[in-house]
Coordinates of C-alpha atoms and ligand atoms in Angstrom, one line a residue:
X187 CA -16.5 -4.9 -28.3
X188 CA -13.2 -6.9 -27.8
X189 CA -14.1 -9.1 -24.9
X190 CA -12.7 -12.2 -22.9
X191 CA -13.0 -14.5 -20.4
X192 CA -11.0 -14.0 -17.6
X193 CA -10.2 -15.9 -13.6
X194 CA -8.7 -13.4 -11.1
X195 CA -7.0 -15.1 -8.2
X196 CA -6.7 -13.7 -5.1
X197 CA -9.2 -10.5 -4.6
X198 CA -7.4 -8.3 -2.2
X199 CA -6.3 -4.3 -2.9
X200 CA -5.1 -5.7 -6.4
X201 CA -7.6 -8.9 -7.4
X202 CA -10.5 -7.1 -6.3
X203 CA -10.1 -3.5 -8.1
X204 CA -8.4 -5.4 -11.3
X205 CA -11.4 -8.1 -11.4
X206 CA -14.3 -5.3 -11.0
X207 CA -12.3 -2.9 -13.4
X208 CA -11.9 -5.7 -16.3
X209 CA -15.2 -6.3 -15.9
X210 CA -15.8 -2.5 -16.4
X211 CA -13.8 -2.5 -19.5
X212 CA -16.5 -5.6 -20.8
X213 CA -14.4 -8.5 -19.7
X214 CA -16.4 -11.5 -18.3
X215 CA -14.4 -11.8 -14.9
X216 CA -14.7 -14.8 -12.0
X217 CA -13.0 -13.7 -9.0
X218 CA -11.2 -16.5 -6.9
X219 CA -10.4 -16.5 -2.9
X220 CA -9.6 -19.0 -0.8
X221 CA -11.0 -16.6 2.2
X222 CA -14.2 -18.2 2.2
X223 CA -15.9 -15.5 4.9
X224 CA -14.4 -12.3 2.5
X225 CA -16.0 -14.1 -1.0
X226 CA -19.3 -14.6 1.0
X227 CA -19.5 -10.9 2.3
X228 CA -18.3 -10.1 -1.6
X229 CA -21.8 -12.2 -2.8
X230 CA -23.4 -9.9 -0.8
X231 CA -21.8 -7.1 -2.2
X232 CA -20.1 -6.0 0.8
X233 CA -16.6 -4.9 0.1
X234 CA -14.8 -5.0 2.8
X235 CA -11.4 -2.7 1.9
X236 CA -11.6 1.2 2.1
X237 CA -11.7 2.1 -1.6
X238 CA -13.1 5.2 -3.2
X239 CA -15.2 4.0 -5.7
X240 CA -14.9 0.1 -5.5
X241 CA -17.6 -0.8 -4.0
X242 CA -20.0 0.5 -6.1
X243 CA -18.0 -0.5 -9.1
X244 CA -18.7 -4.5 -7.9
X245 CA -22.1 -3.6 -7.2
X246 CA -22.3 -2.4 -11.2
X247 CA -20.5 -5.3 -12.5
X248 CA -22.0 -8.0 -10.5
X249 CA -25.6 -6.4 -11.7
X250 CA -24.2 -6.3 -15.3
X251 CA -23.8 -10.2 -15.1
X252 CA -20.1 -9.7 -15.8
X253 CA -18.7 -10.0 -12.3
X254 CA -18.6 -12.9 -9.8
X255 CA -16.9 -14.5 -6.6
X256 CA -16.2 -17.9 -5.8
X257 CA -13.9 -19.7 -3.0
X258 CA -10.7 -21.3 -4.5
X259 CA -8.4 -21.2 -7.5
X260 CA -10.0 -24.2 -9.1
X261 CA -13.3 -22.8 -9.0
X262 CA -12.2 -19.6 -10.3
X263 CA -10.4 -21.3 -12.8
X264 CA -13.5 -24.0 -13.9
X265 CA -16.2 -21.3 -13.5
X266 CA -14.1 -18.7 -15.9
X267 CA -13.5 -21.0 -18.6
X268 CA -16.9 -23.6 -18.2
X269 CA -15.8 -26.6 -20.8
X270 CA -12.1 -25.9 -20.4
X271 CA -10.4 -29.7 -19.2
X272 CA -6.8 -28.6 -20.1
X273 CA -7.0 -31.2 -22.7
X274 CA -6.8 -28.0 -25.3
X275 CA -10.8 -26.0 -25.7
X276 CA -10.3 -23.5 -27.4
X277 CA -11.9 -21.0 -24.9
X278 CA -8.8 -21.1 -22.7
X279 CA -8.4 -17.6 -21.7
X280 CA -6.6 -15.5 -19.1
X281 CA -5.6 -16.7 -15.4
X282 CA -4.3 -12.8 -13.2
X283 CA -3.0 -13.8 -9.9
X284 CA -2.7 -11.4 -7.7
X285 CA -1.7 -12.9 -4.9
X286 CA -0.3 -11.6 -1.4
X287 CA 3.5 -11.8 -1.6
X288 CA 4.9 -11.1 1.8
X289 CA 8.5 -10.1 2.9
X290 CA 9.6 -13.9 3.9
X291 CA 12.7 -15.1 6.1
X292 CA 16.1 -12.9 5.5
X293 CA 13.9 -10.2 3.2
X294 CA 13.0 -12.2 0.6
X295 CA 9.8 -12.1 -1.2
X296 CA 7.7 -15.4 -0.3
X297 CA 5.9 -16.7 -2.9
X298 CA 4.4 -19.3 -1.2
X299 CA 0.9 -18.5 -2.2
X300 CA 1.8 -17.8 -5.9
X301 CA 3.3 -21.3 -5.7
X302 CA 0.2 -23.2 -4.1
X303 CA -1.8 -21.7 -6.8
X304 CA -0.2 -22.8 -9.6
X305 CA -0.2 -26.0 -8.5
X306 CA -3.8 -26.2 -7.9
X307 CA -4.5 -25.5 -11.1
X308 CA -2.1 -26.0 -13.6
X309 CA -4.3 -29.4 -14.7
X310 CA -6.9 -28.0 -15.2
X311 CA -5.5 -24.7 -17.3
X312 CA -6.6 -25.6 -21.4
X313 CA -4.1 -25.3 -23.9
X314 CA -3.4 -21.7 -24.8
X315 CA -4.3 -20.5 -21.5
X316 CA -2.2 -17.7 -20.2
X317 CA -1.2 -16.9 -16.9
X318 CA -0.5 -13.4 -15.9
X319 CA 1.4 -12.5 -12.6
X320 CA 0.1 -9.5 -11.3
X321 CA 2.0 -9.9 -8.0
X322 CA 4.6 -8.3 -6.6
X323 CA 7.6 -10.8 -7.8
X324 CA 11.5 -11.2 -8.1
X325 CA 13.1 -11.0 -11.4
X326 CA 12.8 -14.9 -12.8
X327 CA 9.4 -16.0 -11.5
X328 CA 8.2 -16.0 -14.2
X329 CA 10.8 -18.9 -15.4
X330 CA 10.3 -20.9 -12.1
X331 CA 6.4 -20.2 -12.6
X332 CA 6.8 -21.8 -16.2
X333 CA 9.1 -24.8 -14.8
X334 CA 6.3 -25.3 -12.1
X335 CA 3.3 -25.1 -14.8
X336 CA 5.3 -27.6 -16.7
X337 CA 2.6 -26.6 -20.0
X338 CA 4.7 -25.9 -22.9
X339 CA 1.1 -24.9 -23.9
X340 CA 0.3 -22.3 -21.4
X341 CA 2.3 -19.2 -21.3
X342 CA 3.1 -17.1 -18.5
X343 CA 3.8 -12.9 -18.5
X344 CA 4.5 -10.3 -16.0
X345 CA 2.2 -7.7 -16.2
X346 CA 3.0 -5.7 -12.7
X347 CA 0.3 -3.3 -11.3
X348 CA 1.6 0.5 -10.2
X349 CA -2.3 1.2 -9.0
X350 CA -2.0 3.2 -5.4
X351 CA -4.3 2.1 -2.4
X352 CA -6.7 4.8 -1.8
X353 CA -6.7 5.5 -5.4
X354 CA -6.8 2.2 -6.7
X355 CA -10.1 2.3 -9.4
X356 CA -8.9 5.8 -10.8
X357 CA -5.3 4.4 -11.2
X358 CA -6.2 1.0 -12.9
X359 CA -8.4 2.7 -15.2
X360 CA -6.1 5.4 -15.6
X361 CA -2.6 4.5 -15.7
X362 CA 0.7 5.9 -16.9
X363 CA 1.6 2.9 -18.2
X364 CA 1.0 -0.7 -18.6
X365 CA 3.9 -2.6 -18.7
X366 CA 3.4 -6.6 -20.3
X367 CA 6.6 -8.4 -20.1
X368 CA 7.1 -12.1 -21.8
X369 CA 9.4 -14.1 -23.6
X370 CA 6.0 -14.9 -26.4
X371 CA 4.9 -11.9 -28.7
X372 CA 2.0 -13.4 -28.7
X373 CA 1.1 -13.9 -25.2
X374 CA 2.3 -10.6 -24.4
X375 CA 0.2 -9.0 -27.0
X376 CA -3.3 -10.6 -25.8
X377 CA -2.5 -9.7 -22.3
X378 CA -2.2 -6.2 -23.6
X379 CA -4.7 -5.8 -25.6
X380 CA -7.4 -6.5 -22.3
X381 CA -6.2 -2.9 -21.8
X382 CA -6.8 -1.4 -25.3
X383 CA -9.6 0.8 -24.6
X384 CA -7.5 2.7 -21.7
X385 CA -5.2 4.3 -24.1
X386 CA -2.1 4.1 -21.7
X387 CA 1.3 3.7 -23.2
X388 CA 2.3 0.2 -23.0
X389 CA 5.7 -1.3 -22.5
X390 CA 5.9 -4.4 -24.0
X391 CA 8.9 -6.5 -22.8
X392 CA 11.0 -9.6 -21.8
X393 CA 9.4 -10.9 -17.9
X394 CA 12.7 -10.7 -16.6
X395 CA 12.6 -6.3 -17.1
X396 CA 9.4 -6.4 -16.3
X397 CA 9.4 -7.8 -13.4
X398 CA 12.6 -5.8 -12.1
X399 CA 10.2 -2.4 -13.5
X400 CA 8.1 -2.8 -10.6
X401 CA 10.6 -3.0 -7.9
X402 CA 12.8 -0.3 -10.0
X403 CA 9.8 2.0 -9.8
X404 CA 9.0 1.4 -5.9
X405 CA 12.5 1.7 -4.8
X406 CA 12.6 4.5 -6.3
X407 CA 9.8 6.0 -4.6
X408 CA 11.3 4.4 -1.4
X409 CA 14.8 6.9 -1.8
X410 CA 12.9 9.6 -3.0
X411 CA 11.3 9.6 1.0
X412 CA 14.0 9.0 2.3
X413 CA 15.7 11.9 0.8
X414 CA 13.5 14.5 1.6
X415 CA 13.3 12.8 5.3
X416 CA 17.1 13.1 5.7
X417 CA 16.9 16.6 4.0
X418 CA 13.8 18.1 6.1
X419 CA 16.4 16.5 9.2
X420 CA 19.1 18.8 7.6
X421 CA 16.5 21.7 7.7
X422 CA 16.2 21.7 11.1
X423 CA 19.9 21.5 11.8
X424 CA 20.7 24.4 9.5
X425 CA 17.2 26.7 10.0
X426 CA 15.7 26.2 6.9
X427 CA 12.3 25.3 6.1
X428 CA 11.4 21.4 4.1
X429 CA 8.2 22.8 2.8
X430 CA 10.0 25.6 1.0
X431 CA 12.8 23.5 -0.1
X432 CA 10.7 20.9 -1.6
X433 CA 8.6 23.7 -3.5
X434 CA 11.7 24.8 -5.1
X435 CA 13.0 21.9 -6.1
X436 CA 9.6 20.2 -6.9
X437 CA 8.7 22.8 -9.7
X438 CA 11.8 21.3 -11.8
X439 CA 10.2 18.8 -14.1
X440 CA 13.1 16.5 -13.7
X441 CA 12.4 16.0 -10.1
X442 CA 8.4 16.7 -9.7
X443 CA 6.2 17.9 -7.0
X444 CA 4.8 14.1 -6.2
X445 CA 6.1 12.1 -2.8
X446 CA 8.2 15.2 -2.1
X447 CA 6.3 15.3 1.9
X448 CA 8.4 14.5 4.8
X449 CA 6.9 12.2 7.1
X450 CA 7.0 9.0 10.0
X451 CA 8.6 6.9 7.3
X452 CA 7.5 5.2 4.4
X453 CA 6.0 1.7 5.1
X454 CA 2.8 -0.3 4.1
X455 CA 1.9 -3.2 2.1
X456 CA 4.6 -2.8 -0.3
X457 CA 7.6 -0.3 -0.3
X458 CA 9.4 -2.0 2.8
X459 CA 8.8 -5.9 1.4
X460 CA 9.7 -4.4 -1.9
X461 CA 12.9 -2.7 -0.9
X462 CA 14.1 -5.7 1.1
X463 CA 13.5 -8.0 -1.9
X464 CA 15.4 -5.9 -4.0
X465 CA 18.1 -5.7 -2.2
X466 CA 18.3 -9.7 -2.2
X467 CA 17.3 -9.9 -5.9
X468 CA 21.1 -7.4 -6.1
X469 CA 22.7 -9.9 -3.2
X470 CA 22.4 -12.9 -5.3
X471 CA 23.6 -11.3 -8.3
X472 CA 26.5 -10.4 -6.8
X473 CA 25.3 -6.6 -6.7
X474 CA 26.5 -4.2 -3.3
X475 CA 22.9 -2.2 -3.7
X476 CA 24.6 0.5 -1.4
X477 CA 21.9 3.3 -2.5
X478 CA 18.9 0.8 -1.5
X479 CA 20.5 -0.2 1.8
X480 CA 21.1 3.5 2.5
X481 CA 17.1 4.2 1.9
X482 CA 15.9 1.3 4.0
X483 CA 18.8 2.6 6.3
X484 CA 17.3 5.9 6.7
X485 CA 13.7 4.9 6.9
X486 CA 14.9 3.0 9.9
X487 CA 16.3 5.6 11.4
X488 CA 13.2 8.1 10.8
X489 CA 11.3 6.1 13.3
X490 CA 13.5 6.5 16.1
X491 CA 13.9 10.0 15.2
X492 CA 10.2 10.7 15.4
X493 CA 10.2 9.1 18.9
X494 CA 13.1 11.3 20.2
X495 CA 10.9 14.5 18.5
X496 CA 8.3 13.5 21.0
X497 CA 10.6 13.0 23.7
X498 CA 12.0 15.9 23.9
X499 CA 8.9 17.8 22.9
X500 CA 6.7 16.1 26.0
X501 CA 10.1 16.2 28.4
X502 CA 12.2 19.5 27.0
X503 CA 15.0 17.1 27.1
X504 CA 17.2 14.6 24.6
X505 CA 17.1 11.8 27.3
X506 CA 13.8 12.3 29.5
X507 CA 11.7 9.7 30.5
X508 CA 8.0 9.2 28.5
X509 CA 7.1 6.5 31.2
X510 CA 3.4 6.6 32.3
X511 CA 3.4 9.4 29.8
X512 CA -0.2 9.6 27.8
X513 CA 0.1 10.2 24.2
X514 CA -2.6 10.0 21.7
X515 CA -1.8 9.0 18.4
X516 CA -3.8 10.8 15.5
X517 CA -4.1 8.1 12.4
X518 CA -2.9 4.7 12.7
X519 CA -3.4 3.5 8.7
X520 CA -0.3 3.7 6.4
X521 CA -1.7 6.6 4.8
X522 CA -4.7 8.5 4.4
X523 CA -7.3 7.2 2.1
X524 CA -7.3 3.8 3.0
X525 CA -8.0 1.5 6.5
X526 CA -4.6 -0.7 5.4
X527 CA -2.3 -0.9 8.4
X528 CA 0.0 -3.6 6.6
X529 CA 3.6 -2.5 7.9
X530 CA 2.4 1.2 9.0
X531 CA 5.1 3.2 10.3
X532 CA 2.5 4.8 12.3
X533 CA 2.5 1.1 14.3
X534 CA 6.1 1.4 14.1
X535 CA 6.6 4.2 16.1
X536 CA 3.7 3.3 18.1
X537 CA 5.9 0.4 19.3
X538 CA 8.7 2.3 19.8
X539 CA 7.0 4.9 22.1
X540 CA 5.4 1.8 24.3
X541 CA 8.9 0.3 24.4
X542 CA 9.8 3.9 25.9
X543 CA 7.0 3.4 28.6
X544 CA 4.3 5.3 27.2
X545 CA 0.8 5.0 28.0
X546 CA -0.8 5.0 24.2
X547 CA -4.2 5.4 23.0
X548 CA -5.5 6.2 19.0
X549 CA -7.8 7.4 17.3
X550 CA -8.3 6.7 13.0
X551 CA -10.9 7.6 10.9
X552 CA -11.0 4.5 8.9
X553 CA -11.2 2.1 12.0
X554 CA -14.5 3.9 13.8
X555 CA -17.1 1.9 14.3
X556 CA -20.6 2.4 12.0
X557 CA -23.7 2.3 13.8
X558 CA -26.0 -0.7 12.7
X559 CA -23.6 -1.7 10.4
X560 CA -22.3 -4.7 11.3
X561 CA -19.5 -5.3 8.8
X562 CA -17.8 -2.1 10.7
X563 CA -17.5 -2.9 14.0
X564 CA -15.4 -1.4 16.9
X565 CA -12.0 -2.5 16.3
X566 CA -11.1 -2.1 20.1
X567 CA -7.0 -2.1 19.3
X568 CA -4.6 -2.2 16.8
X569 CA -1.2 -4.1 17.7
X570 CA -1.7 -3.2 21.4
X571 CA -2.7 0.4 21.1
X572 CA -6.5 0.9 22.3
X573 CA -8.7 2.9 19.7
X574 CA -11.0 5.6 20.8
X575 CA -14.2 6.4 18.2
X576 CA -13.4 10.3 18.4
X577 CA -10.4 12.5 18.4
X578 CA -11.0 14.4 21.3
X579 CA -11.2 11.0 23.4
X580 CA -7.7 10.7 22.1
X581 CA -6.9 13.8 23.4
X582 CA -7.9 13.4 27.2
X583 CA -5.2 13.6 29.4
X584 CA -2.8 13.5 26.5
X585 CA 0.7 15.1 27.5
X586 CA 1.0 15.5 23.4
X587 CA -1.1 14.5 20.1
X588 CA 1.3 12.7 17.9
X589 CA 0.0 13.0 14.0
X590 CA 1.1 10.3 12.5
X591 CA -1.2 9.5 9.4
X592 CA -2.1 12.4 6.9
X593 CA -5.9 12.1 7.3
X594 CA -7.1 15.7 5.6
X595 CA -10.1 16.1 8.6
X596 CA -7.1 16.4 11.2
X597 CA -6.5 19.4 9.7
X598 CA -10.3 21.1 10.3
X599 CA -10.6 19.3 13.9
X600 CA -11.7 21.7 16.9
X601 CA -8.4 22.3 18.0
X602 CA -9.8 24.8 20.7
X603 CA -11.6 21.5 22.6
X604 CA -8.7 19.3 21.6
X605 CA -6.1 21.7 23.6
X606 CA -9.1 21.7 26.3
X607 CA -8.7 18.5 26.8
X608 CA -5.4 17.8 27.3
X609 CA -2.7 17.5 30.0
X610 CA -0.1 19.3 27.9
X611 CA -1.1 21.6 24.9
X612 CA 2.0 19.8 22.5
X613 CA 1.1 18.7 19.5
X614 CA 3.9 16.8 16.9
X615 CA 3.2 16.8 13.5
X616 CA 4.8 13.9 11.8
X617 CA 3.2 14.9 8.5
X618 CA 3.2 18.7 8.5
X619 CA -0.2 18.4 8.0
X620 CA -1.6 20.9 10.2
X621 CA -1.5 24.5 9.9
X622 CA 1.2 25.9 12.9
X623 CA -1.4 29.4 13.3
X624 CA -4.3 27.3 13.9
X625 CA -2.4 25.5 16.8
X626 CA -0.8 28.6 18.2
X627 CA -4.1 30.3 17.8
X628 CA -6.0 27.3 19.8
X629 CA -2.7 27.9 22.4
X630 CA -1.4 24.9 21.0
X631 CA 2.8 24.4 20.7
X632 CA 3.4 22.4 17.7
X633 CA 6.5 20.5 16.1
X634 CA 6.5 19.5 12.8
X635 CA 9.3 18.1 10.7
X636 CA 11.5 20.6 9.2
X637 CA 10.0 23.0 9.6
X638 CA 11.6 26.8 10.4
X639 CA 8.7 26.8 13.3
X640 CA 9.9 23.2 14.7
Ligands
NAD599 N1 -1.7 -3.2 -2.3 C1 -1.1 -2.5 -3.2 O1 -1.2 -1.2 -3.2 C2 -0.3 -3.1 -4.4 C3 0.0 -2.3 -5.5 C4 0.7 -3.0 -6.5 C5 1.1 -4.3 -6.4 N2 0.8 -5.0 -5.3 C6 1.2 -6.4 -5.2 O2 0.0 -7.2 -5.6 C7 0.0 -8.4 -4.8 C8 -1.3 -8.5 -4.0 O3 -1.3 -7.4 -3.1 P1 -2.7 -7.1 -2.3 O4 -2.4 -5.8 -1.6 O5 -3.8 -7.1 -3.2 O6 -2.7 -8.3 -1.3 P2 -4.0 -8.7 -0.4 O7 -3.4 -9.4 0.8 O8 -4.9 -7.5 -0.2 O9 -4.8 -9.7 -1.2 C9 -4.3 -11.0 -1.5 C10 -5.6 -11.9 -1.6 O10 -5.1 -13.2 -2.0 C11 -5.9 -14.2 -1.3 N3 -5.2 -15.5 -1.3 C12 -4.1 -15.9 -0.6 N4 -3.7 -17.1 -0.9 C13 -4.6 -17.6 -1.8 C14 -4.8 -18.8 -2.5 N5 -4.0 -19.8 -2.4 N6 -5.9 -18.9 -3.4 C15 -6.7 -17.8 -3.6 N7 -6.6 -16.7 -2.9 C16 -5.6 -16.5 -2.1 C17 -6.0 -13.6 0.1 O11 -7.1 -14.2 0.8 C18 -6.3 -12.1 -0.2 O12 -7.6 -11.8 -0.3 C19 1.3 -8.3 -3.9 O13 2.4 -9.0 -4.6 C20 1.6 -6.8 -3.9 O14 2.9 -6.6 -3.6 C21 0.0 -4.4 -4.3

């Protein structure tokens, strides 16, 4: 079997399920942090990220010998390629960082921590080495991360990851594509053939496309939301129904049935850094991105239109006051699947609502605490809303449940005791999760979005 030796750096969402899935596919993999607490709890084989099937995938390739964690890039880097003194060993190998790239000052992506790590290690990288950016990045980092390496003999290629969070080891081990993008055949080709046994299609390009692929393909997932958001908005002002619409239009193979779900907003880790970043990647070349702007717009504008929905839900009018009023927010993550609450427009809107006066309290299957487990513990609040370890403790006193994550149990929840136990029997359905019968049938009012019963 085709096998190499390869330093991950950075094992969040990304690092993590690319370093355990390598190793899956045979690759010898050291994983590199420079969160000393997360590598230990790794060593111990606790993963601490909700993801179906990653845990026990570590668990496998730590066993297998093929999988381990230590605390830095250098380490990562020395302990993947033992021998290597960047003075040209011939077991130079393969450096992925995948490495957190946040939306910095003015929108623009910071690469602060891709930076610091090359760096820290471009001494110690042998000849031959190549480096692969698995981050998030704008068009040219790739050139600046080659200036920075300053090793004519160490090539660097863009090799963006699509995987999902919540469905992050089925999508790295089964992707629609991989996309390798360098200005060296030769490079590119190595990088790609790490993937060989998944039998994806693979785009092999220049890192300048590449890197541009990845924001071209979230973006366009971004407007896509936004879309059907302004459209199911349109639905309500014209008595039509989204979740008909979006059936018709979804079974035409041109547009697809996928991310066609109105909701609170698109947000987490990436769409709303990745959007912004765009649209200052376009700025700087002198590009008027009107059709990004207009998404980012709009998703903007969802928020506050979710807020007003409760308003005059809770009040029966446009203006009326939610001050003192006791609202319990169903799911707090930034979808379901997953405990990441990076950029959630459920937080978002919880904000908003406290900013309006209301009295908040949630409730989120992926933040309740485990019994005897210490490595899930309470998590008492999230940004200044307190978190309750059962939905119908969210629904005490509530004058309306707003569902604001697309967890599937909301949907078999005893809405009978959760209408007994609140102030107001209103329920808004950011998602259109929940089925309007059951509510009516447990004497429940609800309001979803678009919807012909909203
Ligand atoms: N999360 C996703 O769904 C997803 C999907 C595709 C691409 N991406 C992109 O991948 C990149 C990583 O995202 P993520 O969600 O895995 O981030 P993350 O925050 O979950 O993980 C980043 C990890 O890097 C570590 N780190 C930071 N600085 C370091 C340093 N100097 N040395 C070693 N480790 C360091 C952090 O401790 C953390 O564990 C981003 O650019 C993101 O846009 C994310």
């Amino acid at each position: 079997m085709f096998t190499r030796r390869v330093a991950v750096v950075g094992t969040g969402y990304v690092g993590l399920t690319t370093g355990a899935c390598l190793a899956s596919l045979g690759h010898q993999v050291v994983c590199a942090d420079i969160d000393t607490a997360k590598v230990e709890r790794l060593r111990r084989g606790v993963v601490d990220i909700v993801e179906p099937g990653l845990s026990d995938l570590v668990t496998e390739q730590v066993s297998a010998g093929r999988l381990s964690f230590v605390v830095g890039a250098t380490a990562g880097v020395s302990e993947a390629f033992p021998g290597s003194s960047g003075s040209g060993d011939l077991d130079a190998e393969i450096v992925f960082l995948c490495l957190p790239t946040p939306m910095g000052v003015g929108g623009v992506a910071d690469l602060r921590a891709v930076e610091a790590v090359v760096e820290e290690t471009r001494e110690l990288l042998a000849a031959g080495t190549v480096v692969v950016n698995k981050s998030t990045v704008p068009v040219g980092t790739a050139g600046r991360t080659a200036e920075l390496l300053d090793r004519a003999d160490v090539a660097v290629v863009s090799n963006p990851e699509f995987l999902r969070e919540g469905s992050a080891v089925h999508d790295f081990l089964n992707p629609d594509r991989i996309v390798v993008g360098c200005d060296t055949a030769e490079a590119a080709e190595r990088v790609a053939a790490l993937y060989a046994r998944l039998g994806a299609p693979t785009v092999l390009t220049d890192a300048a496309s590449a890197e541009l692929m990845k924001y071209a393909a979230n973006c366009f997932l971004a407007m896509k939301l936004s879309y059907v958001n302004a459209m199911a908005e349109l639905c309500e002002r014209v008595g039509a129904d989204i979740g008909d619409v979006t059936e018709g239009i979804g079974y035409d193979r041109r547009i697809g049935q996928a991310f066609l779900s109105p909701g609170p907003g698109w947000g987490g880790s990436c769409l709303p850094k990745d959007t912004h970043a765009l649209l200052q990647v376009a700025d700087a070349a002198d590009f008027e991105f009107r059709l990004l702007r207009a998404t980012i717009d709009t998703n903007t504008r969802q928020r506050q239109r979710i807020v007003d929905k409760v308003r005059h839900a809770v009040t029966g009018r446009r203006t009326g006051s939610l001050t003192r009023v006791r609202l319990g927010l169903l799911g707090l993550t930034f979808k379901a699947g997953t405990d990441d609450l990076r950029d959630s427009p459920a937080l978002a809107i919880a904000a908003l609502l406290r900013q309006a006066g209301a009295d908040l309290v949630g409730y989120d299957p992926a933040l309740v605490a485990e019994p005897g487990n210490p490595d899930r513990p309470l998590v008492d609040e999230v940004e200044g809303v307190p978190l309750v370890n059962d939905p119908t403790e969210a629904a005490q006193g509530a004058e309306a449940l707003v569902v604001l994550t697309e967890w599937p149990v909301f949907r078999t929840l005893d809405w009978v005791a959760m209408a007994g136990a609140m102030k107001q029997p209103i329920v808004v359905d950011t998602r259109n999760l929940l089925d309007p019968a059951t509510l009516r049938r447990a004497g429940l009012t609800g309001y979803g979005l678009g919807r012909r019963e909203a």
